[in-house]
PDB file of C-alpha atoms in Angstrom:
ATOM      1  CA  UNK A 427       0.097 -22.918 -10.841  1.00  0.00           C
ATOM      2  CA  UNK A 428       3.542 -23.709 -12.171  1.00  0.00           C
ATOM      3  CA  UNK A 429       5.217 -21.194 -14.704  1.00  0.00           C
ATOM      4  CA  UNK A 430       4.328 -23.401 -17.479  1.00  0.00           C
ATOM      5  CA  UNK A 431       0.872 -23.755 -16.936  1.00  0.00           C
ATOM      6  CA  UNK A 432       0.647 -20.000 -15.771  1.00  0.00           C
ATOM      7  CA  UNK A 433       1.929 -19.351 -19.390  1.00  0.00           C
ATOM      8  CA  UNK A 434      -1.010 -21.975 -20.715  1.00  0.00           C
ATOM      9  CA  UNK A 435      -3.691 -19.796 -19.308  1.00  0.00           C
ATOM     10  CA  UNK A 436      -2.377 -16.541 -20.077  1.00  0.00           C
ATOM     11  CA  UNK A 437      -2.311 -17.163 -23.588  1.00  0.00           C
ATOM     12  CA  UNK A 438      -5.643 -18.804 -23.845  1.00  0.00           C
ATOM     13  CA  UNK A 439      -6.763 -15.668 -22.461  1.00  0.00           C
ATOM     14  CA  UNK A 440      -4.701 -14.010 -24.969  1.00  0.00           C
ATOM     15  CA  UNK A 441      -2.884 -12.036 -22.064  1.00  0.00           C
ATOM     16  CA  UNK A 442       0.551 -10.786 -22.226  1.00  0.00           C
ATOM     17  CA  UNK A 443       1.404  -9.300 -19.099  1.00  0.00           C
ATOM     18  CA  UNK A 444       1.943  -5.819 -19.095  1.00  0.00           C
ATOM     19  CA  UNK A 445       5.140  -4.557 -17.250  1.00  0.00           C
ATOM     20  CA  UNK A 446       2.844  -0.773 -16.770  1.00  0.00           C
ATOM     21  CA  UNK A 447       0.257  -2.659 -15.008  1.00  0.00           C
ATOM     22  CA  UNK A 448       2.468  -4.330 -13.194  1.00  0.00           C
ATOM     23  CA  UNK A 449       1.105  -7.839 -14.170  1.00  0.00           C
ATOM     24  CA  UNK A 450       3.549 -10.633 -12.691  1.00  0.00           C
ATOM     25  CA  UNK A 451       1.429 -13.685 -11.240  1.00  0.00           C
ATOM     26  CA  UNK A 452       2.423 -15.787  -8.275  1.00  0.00           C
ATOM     27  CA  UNK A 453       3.286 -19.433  -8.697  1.00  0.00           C
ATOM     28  CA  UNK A 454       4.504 -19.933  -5.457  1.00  0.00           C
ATOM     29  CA  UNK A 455       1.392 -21.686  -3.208  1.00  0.00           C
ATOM     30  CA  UNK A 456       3.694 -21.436  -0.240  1.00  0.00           C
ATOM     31  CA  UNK A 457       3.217 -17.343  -0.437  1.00  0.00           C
ATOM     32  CA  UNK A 458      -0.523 -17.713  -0.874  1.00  0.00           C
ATOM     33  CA  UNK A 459      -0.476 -19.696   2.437  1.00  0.00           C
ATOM     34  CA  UNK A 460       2.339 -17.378   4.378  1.00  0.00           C
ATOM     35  CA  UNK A 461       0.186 -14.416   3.404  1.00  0.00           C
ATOM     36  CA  UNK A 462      -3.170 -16.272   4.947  1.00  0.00           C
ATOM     37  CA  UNK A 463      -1.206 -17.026   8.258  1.00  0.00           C
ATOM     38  CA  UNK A 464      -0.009 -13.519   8.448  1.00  0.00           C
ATOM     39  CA  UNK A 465      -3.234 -11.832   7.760  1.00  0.00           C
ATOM     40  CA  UNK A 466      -4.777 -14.168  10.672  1.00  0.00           C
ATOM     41  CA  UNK A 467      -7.408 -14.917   7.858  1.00  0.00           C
ATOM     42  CA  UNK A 468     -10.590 -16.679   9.303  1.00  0.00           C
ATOM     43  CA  UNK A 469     -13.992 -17.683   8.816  1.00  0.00           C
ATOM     44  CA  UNK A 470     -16.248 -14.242   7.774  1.00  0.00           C
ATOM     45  CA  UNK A 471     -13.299 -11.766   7.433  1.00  0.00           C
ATOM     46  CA  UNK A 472     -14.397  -9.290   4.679  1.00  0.00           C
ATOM     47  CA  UNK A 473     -10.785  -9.009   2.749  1.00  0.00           C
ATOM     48  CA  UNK A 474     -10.576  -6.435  -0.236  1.00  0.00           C
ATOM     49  CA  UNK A 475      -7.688  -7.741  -2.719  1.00  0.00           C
ATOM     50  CA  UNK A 476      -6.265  -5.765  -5.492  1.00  0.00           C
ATOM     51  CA  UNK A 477      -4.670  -6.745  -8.367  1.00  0.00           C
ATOM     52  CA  UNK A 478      -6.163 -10.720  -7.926  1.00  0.00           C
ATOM     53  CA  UNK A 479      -4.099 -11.433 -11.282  1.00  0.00           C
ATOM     54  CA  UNK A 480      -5.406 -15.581 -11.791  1.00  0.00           C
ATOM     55  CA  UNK A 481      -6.853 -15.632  -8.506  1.00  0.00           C
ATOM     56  CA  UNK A 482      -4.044 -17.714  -6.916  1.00  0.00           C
ATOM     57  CA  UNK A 483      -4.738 -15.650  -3.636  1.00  0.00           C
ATOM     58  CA  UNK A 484      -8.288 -15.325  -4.001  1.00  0.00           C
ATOM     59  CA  UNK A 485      -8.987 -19.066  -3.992  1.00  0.00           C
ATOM     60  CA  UNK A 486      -6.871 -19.547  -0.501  1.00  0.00           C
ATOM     61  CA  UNK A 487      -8.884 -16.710   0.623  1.00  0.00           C
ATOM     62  CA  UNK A 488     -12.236 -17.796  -0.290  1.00  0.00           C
ATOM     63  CA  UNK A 489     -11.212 -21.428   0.675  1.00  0.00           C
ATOM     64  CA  UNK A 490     -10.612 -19.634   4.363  1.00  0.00           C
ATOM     65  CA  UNK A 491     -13.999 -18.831   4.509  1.00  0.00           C
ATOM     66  CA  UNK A 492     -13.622 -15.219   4.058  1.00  0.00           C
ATOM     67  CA  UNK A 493     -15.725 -12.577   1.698  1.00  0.00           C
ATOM     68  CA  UNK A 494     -13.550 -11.431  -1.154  1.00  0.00           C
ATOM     69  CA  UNK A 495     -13.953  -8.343  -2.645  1.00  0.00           C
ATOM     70  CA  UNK A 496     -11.409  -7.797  -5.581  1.00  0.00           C
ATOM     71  CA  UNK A 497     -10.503  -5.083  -7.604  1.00  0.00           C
ATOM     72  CA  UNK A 498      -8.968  -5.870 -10.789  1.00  0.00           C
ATOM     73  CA  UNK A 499      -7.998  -3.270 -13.791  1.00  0.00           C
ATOM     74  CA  UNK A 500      -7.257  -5.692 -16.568  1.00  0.00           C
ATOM     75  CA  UNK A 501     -10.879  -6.279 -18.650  1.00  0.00           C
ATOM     76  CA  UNK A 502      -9.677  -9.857 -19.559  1.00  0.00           C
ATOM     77  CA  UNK A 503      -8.685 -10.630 -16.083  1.00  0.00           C
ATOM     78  CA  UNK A 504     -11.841  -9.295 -14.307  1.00  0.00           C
ATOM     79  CA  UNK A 505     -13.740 -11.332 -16.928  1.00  0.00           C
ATOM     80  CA  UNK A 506     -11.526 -14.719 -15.848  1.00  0.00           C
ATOM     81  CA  UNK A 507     -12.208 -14.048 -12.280  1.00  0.00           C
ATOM     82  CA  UNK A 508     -16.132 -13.255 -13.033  1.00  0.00           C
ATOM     83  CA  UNK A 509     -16.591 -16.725 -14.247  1.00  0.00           C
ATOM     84  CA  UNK A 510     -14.089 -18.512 -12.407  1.00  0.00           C
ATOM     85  CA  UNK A 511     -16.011 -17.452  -9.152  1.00  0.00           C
ATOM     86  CA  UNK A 512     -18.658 -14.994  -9.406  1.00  0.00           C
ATOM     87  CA  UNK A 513     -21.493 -17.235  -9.957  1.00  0.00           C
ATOM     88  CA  UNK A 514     -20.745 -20.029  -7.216  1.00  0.00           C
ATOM     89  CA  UNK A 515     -19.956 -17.928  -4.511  1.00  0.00           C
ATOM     90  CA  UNK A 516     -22.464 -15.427  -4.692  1.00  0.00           C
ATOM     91  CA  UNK A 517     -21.854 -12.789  -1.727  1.00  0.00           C
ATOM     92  CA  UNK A 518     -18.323 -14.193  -0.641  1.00  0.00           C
ATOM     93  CA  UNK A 519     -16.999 -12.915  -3.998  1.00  0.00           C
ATOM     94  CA  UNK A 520     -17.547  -9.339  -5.572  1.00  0.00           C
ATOM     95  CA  UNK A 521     -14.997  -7.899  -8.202  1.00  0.00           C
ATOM     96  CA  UNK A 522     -14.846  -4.763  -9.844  1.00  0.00           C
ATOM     97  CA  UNK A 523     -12.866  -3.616 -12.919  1.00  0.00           C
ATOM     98  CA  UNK A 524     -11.546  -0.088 -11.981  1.00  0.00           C
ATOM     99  CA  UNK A 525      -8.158   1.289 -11.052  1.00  0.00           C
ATOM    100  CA  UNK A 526      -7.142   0.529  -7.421  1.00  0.00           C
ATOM    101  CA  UNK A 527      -6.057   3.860  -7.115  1.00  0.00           C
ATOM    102  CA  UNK A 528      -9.398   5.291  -7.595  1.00  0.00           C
ATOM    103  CA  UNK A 529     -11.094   2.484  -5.192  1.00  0.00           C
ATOM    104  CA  UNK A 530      -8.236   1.435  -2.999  1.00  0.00           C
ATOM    105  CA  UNK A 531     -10.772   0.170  -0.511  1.00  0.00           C
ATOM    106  CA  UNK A 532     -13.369  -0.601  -2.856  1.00  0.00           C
ATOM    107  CA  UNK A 533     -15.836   2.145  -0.722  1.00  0.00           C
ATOM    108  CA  UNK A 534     -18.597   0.670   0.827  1.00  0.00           C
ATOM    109  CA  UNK A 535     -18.151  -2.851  -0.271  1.00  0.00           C
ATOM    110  CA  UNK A 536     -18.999  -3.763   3.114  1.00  0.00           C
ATOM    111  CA  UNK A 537     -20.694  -1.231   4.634  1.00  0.00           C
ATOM    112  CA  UNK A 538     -18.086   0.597   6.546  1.00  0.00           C
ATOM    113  CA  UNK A 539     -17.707  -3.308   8.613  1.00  0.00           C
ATOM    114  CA  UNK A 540     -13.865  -3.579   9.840  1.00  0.00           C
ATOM    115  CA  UNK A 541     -12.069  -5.285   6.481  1.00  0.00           C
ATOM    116  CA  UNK A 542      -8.449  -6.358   6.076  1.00  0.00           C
ATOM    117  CA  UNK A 543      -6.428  -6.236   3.159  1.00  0.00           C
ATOM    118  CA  UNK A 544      -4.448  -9.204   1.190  1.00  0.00           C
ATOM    119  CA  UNK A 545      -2.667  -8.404  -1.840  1.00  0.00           C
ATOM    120  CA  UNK A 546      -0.175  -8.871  -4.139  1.00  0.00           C
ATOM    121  CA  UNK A 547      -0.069  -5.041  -5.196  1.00  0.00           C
ATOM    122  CA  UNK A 548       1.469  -4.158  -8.809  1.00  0.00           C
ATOM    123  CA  UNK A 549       4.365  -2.076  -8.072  1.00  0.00           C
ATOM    124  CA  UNK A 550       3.919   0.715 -10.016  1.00  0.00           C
ATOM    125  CA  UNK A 551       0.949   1.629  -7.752  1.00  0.00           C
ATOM    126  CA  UNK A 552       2.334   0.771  -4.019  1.00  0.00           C
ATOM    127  CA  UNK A 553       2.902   4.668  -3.205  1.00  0.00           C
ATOM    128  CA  UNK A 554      -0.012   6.512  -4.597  1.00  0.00           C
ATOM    129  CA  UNK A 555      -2.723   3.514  -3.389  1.00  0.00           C
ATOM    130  CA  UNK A 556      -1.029   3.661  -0.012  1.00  0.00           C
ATOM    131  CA  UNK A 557      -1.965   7.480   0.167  1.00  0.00           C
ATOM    132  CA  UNK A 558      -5.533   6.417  -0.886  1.00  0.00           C
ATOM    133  CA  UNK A 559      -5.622   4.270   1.770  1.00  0.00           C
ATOM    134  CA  UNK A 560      -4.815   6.870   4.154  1.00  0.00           C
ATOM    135  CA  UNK A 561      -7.962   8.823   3.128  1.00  0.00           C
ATOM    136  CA  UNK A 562      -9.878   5.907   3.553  1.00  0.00           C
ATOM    137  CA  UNK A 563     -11.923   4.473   6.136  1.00  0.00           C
ATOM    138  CA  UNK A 564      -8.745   2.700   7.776  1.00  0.00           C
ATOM    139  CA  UNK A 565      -8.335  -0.931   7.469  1.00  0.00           C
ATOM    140  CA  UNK A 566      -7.217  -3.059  10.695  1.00  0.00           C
ATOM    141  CA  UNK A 567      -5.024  -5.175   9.103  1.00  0.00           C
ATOM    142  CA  UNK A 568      -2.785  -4.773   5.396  1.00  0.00           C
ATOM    143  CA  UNK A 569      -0.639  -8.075   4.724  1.00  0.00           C
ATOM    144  CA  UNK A 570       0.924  -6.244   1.175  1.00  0.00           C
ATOM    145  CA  UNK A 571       3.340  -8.068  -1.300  1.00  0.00           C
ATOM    146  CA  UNK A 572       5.078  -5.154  -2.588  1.00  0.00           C
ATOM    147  CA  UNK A 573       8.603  -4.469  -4.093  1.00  0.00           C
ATOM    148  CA  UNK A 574      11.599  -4.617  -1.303  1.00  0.00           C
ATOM    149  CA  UNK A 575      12.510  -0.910  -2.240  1.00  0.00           C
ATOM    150  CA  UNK A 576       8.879   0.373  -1.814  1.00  0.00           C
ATOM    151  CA  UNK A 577       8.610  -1.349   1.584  1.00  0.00           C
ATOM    152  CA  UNK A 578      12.032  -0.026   2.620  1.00  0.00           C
ATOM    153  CA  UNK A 579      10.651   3.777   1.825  1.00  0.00           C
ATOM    154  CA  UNK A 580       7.012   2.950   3.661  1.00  0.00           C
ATOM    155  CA  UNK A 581       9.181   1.136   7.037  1.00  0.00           C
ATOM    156  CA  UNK A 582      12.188   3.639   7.115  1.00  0.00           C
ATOM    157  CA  UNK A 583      13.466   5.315  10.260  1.00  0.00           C
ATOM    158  CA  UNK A 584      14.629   9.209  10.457  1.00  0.00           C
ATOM    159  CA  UNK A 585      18.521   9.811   9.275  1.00  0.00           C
ATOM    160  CA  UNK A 586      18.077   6.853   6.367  1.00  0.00           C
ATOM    161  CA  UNK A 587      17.850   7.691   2.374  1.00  0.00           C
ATOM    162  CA  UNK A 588      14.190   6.085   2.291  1.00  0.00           C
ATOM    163  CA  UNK A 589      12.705   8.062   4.556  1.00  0.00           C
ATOM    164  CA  UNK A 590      10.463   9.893   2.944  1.00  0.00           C
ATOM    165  CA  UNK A 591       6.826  12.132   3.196  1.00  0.00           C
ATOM    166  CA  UNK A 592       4.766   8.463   2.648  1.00  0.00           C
ATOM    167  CA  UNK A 593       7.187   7.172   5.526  1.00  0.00           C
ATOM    168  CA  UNK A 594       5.685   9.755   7.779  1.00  0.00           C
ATOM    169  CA  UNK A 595       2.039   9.618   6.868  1.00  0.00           C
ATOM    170  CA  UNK A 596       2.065   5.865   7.287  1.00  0.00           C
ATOM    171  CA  UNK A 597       3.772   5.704  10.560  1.00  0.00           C
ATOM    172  CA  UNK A 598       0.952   7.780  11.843  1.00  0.00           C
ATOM    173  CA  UNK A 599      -1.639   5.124  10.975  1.00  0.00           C
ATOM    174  CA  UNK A 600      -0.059   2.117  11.087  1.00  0.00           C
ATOM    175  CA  UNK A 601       3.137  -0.073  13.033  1.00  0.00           C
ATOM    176  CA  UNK A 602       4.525  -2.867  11.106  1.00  0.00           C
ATOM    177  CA  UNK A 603       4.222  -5.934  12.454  1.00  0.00           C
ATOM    178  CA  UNK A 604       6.177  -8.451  10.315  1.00  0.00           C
ATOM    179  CA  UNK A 605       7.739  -8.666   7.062  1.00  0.00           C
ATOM    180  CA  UNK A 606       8.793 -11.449   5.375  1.00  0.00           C
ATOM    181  CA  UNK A 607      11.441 -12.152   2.348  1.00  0.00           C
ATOM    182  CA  UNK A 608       9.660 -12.944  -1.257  1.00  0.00           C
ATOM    183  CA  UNK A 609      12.409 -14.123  -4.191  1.00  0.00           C
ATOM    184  CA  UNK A 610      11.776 -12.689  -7.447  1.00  0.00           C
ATOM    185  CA  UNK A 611      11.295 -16.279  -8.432  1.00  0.00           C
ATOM    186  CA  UNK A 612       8.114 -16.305  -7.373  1.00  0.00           C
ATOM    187  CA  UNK A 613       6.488 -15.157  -9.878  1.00  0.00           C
ATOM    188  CA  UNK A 614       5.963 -15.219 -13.984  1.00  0.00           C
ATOM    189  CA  UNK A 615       7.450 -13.420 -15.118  1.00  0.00           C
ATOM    190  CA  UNK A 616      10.386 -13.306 -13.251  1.00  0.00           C
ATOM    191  CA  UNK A 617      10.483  -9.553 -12.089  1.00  0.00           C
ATOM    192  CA  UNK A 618      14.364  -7.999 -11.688  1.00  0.00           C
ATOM    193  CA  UNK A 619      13.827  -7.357  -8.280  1.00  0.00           C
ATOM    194  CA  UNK A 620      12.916  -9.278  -5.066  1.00  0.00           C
ATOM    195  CA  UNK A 621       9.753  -8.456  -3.033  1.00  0.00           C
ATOM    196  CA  UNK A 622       8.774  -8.660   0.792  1.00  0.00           C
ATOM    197  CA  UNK A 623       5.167  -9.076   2.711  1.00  0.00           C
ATOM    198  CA  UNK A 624       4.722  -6.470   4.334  1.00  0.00           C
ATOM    199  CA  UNK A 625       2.663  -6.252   7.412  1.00  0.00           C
ATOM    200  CA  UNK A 626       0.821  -3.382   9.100  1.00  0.00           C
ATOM    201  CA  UNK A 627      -1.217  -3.360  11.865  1.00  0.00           C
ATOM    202  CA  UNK A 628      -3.706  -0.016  12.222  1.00  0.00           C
ATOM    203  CA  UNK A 629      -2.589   1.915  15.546  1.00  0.00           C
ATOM    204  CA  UNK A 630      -5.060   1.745  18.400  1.00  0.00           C
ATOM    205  CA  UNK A 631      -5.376   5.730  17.821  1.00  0.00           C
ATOM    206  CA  UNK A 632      -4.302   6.515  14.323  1.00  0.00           C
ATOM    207  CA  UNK A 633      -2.722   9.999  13.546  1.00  0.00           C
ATOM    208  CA  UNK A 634      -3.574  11.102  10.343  1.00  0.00           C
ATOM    209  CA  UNK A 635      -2.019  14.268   8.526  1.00  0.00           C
ATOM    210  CA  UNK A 636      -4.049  17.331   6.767  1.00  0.00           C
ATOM    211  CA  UNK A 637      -3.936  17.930   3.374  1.00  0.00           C
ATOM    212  CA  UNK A 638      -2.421  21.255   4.283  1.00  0.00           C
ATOM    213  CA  UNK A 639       0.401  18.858   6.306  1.00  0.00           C
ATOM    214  CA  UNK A 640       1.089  16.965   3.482  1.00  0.00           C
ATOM    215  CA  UNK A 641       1.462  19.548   0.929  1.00  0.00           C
ATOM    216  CA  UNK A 642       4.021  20.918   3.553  1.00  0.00           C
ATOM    217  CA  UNK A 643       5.691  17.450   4.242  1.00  0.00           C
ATOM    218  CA  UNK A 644       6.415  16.775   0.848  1.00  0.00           C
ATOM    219  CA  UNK A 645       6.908  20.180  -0.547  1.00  0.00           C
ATOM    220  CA  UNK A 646       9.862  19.825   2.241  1.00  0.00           C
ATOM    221  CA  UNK A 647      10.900  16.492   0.616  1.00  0.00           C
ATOM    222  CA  UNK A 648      11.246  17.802  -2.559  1.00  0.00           C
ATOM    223  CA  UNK A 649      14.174  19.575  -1.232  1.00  0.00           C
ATOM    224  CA  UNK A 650      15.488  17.019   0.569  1.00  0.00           C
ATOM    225  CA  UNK A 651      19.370  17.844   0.633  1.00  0.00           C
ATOM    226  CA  UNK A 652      18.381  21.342   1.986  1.00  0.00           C
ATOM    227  CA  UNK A 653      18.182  22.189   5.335  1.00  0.00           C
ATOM    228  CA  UNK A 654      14.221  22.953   6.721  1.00  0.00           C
ATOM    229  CA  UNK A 655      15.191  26.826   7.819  1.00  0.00           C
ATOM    230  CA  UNK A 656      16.616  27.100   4.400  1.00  0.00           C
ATOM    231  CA  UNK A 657      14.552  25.605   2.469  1.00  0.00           C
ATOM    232  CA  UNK A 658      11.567  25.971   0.559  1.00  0.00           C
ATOM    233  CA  UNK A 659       7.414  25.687   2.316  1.00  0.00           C
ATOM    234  CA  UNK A 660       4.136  26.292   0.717  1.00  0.00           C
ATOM    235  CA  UNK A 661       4.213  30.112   0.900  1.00  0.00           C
ATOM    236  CA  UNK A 662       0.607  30.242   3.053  1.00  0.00           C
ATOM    237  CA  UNK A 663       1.807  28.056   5.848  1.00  0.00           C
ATOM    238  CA  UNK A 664       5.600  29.813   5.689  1.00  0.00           C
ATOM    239  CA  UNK A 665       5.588  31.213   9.254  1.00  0.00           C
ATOM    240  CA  UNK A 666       4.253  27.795  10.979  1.00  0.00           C
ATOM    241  CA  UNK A 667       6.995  26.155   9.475  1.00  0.00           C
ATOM    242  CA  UNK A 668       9.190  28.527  10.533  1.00  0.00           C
ATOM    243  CA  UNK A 669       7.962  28.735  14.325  1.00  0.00           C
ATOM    244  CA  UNK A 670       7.967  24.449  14.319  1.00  0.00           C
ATOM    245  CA  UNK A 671      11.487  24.391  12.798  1.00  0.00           C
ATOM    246  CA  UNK A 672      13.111  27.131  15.330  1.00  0.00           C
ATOM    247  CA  UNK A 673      10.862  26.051  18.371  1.00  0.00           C
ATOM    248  CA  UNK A 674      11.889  22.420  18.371  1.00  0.00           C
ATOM    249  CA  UNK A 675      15.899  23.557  17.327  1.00  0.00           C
ATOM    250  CA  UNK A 676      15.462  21.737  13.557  1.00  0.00           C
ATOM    251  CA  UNK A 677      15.849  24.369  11.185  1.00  0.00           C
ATOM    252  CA  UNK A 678      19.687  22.787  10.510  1.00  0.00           C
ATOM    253  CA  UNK A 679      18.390  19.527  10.050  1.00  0.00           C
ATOM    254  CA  UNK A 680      17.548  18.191   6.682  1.00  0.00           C
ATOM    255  CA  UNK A 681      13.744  16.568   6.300  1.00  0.00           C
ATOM    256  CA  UNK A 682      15.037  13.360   6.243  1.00  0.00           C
ATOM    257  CA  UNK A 683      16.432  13.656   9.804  1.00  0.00           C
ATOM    258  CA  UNK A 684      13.457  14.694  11.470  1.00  0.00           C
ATOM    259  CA  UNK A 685      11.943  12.201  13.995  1.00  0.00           C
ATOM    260  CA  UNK A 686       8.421  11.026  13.304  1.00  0.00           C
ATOM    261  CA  UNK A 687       7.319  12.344  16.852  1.00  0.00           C
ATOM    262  CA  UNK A 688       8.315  16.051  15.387  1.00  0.00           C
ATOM    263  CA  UNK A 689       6.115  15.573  12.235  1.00  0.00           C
ATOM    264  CA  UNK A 690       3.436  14.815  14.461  1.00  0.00           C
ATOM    265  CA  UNK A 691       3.927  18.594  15.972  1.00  0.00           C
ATOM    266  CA  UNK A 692       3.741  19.850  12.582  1.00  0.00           C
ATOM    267  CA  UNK A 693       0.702  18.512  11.619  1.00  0.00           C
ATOM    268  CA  UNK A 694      -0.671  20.047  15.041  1.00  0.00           C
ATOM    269  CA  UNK A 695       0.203  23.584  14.505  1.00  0.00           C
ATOM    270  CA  UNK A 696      -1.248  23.601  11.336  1.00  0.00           C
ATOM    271  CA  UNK A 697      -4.825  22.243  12.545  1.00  0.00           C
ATOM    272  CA  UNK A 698      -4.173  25.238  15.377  1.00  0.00           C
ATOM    273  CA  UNK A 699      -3.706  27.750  12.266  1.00  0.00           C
TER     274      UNK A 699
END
């Protein structure tokens, strides 16, 4: 839809979109479509979507052929969608109204069957649904329009300011395998900042990090300007970190310098502990 008629339907809805949910709706159809061709969307994919907004990506979806399942916060919204495409489609379309960070997979939705995800994320959520993901059964395939700084932190490379602890854990899953440049005009309203697709294709053997590793990793980060043998580690895992750092020669290296590979050694001591 245009701007104008996205503003038409928003306030017959009586919806005024809410910067904390992160509510700004694509007009561009030429998105919709690059995100379809990116996601290799075909006939029978099962696709969960979050944040479907006015279901300007769930119609090229379901017009794909694929099952939709969509998980939408806003009442009024979920209520839209319900109606707009509940009721024809049956089984291609399910929607729930719950947080995305609590169901960031929508669990069981298609009983543990390979699913892909297409979505226009709301940027306040891109970090902590990203770590739900990770805890999730792993999707093959995320096609995510997200803000450019969140996908600069998620695609960073050791000795850059992005990297960060999410950098690391989503390496280990996934490889990116495109991204593509979104203008902030692309959406109502206009957000201040421009946005990218974001591609990421599951690894062939995904390595995924502890919860012990990832208290470490970004207890590390926290301190990010120190150097790792100076620095500060969850007091219970204090001599692994130690033995990692000194072993491998980075205890005067800052987090943010350490190689992905290196992480991946962390993570392995502490499953040895």
């Amino acid at each position: 839809m245009t701007p104008s008629e996205t503003l038409a339907l928003l306030t017959q809805l009586d919806i005024r979109p809410q910067k904390k949910l992160g509510q700004n709706f694509l007009i561009d159809s030429n998105i919709v479509q690059k995100s379809l061709v990116l996601g290799a969307v075909v006939e029978g994919d099962n696709i969960v979507e979050v944040g479907p907004g006015l279901g300007a990506l769930t119609r090229g979806l379901i017009q794909k052929g694929a099952n939709v399942f969509a998980v939408e916060r806003d009442p009024k919204l979920y209520e839209y969608l319900l109606t707009l495409f509940d009721q024809e489609l049956g089984e291609q379309f399910k929607i729930i109204n719950e947080d995305a960070v609590a169901f960031p997979l929508a669990e069981n939705t298609f009983q543990n069957s390979e699913v892909k995800v297409i979505a226009n994320l709301p940027y306040s959520i891109t970090s902590p649904w990203l770590e739900g993901v990770l805890e999730s059964s792993l999707p093959k395939k995320m096609v995510l329009l997200v803000q450019k700084e969140a996908a600069d932190r998620v695609l960073s490379v050791a000795n850059c300011k992005q990297f960060s602890a999410l950098t690391i854990f989503v390496a280990g899953a996934y490889r990116k395998s495109g991204i593509y440049p979104v203008s902030a005009n692309c959406f109502y309203p206009k957000p201040k900042v421009d946005s990218v697709l974001m591609v990421l294709q599951r690894r062939e053997s995904p390595f995924l990090y502890s919860k012990k590793s990832k208290n470490i990793v970004r207890e590390l980060f926290m301190h990010r300007r120190k150097r790792i043998g100076r620095g500060k580690s969850v007091s219970a895992m204090k001599d692994i970190v130690a033995e990692w750092a000194v072993t491998l020669g980075l205890e005067d290296l800052r987090p943010e310098q350490v190689d992905l590979e290196f992480w991946e050694q962390l993570e392995l001591r502490v499953r040895n502990s």
